[in-house]
Coordinates of C-alpha atoms and ligand atoms in Angstrom, one line a residue:
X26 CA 0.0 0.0 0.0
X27 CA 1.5 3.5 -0.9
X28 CA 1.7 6.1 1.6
X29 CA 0.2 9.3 -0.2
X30 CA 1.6 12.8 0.5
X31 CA -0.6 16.0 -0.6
X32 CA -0.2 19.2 -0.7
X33 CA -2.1 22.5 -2.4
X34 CA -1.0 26.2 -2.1
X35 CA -4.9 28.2 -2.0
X36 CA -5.4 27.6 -5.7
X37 CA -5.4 23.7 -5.0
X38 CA -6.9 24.1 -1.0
X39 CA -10.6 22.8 -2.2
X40 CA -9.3 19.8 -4.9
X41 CA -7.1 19.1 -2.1
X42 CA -9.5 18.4 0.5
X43 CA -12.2 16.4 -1.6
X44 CA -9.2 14.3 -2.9
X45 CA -8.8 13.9 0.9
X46 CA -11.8 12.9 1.6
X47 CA -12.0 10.6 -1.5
X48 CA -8.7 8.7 -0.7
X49 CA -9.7 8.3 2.7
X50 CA -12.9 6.7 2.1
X51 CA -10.8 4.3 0.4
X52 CA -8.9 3.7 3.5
X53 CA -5.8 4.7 2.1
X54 CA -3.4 6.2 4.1
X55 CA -2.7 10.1 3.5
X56 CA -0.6 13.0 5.0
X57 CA -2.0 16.6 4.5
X58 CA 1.3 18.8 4.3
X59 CA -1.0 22.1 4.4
X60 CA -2.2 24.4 2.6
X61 CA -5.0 25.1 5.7
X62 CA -7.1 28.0 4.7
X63 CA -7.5 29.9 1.3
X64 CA -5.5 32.6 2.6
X65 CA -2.7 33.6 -0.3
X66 CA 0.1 31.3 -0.2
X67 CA 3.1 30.3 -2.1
X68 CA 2.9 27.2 -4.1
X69 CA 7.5 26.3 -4.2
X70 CA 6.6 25.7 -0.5
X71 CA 4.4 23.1 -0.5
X72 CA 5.8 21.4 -3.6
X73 CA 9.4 21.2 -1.5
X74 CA 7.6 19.6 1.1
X75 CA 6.3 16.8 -0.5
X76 CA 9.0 16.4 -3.4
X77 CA 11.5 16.3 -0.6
X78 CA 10.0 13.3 1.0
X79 CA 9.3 11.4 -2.3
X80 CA 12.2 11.9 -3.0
X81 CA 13.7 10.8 0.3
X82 CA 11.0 7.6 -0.5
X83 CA 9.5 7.2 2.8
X84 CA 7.5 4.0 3.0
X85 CA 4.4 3.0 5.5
X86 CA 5.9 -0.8 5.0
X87 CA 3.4 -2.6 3.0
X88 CA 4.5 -3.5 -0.9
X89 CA 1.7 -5.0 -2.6
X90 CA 3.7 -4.4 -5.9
X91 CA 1.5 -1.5 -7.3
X92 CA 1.5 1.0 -4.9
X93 CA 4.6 0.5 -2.9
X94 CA 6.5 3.5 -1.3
X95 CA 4.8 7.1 -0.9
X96 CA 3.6 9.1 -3.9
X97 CA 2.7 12.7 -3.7
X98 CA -0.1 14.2 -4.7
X99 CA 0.5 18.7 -5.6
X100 CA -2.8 20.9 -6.3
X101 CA -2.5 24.4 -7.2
X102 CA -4.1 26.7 -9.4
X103 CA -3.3 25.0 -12.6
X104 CA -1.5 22.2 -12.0
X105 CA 1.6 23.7 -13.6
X106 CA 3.4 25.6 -11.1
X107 CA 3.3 22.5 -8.7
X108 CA 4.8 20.7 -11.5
X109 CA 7.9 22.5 -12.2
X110 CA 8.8 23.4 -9.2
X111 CA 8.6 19.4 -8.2
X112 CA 10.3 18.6 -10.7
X113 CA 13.5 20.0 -9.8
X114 CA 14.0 17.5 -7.0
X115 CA 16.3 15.1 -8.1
X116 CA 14.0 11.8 -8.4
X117 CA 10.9 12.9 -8.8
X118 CA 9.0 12.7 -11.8
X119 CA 5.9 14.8 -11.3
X120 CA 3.1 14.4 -14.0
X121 CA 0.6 17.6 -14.7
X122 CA -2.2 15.6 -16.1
X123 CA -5.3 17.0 -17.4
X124 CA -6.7 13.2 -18.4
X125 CA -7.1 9.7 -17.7
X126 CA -5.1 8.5 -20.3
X127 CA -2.3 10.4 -19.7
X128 CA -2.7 9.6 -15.3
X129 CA -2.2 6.0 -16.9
X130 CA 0.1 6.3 -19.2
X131 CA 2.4 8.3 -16.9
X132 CA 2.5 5.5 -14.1
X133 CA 3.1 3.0 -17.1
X134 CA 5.8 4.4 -19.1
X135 CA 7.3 7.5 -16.5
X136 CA 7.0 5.8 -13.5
X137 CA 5.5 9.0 -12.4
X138 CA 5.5 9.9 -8.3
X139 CA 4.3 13.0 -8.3
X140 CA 0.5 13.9 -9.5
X141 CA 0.0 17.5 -10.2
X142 CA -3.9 18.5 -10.7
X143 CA -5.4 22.1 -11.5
X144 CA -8.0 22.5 -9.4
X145 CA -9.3 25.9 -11.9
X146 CA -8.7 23.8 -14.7
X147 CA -10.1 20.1 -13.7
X148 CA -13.7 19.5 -12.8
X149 CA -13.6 17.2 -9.3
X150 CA -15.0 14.4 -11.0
X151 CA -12.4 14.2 -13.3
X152 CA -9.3 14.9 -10.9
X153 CA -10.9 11.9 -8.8
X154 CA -11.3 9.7 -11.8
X155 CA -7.0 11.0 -12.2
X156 CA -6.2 10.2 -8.9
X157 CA -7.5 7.0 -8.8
X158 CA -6.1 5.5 -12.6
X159 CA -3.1 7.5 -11.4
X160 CA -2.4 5.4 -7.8
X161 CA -3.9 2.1 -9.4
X162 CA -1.6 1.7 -12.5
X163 CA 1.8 0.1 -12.0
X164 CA 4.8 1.2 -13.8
X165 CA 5.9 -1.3 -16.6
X166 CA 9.4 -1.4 -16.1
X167 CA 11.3 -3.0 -19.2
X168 CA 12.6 -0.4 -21.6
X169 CA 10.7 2.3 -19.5
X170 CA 13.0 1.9 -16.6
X171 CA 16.5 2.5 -18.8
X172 CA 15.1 5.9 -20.5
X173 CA 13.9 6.8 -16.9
X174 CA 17.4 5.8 -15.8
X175 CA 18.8 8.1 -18.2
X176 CA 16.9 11.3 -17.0
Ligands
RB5_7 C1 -2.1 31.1 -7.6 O1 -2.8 32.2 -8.0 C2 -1.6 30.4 -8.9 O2 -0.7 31.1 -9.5 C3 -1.1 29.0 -8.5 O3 -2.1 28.3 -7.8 C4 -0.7 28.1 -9.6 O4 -1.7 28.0 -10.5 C5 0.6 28.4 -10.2 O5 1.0 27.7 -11.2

């Protein structure tokens, strides 16, 4: 079982709680690194939190083989800020994803440990429906794992 890290500046602060409360309903086990309010924050904060820890690969213990180790979860505005500012942690490969098929296709071929959603661009609905292909898919390995090993 993966242990789930999220955090949202005040852009992300409402997807970020109803991803909460989704993922929780599940039973799965997630740590809310802030934002707590809507006041105006700063979204490099909260994206060094939980890159740092991703990176740093904190686990809760239990490998099932799909969701093994801790995964992050970033909200902001867009989704985009979150994303580069993740991904300039060395091992973290945080995917901005607007889709399903790319929430798939990022676990599958990228190996992807950071999800970055948009919560002014991606109807809840959706970002659930993201979230959940996103922590369900395993990675392939194979020939994915020797381009990711050349990032
Ligand atoms: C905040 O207004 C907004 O800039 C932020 O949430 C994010 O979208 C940045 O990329």
């Amino acid at each position: 079982m993966t242990k789930i890290l999220i955090a949202s500046d005040h852009g992300g602060f409402k997807l970020k709680n109803e991803i909460i409360n989704h993922l929780k309903g599940q039973g799965l086990d997630i740590e809310d690194f802030g934002c707590y309010n809507t006041e105006s924050c700063d979204y490099p904060v909260y994206a060094k939190i939980v890159a740092e820890r991703v990176a740093g690969g904190v686990n809760n213990g239990v490998n099932d083989g799909v969701n093994d180790g801790v995964k992050g979860i970033l909200v902001c505005g867009t989704g985009i800020g979150m994303s580069i500012a993740a991904n300039r942690y060395k091992g973290i490969r945080a995917s901005h994803c607007t889709d399903t098929f790319s929430a798939r296709m990022t676990r599958m071929h990228n190996d992807s440990n950071i999800l970055c959603l948009g919560e002014r661009i991606t109807g809840s609905g959706l970002a659930l429906d993201i979230v959940d292909i996103w922590l369900n898919t395993p990675f392939e390995g194979g020939r994915h794992k020797k381009r990711i090993d050349m990032i």
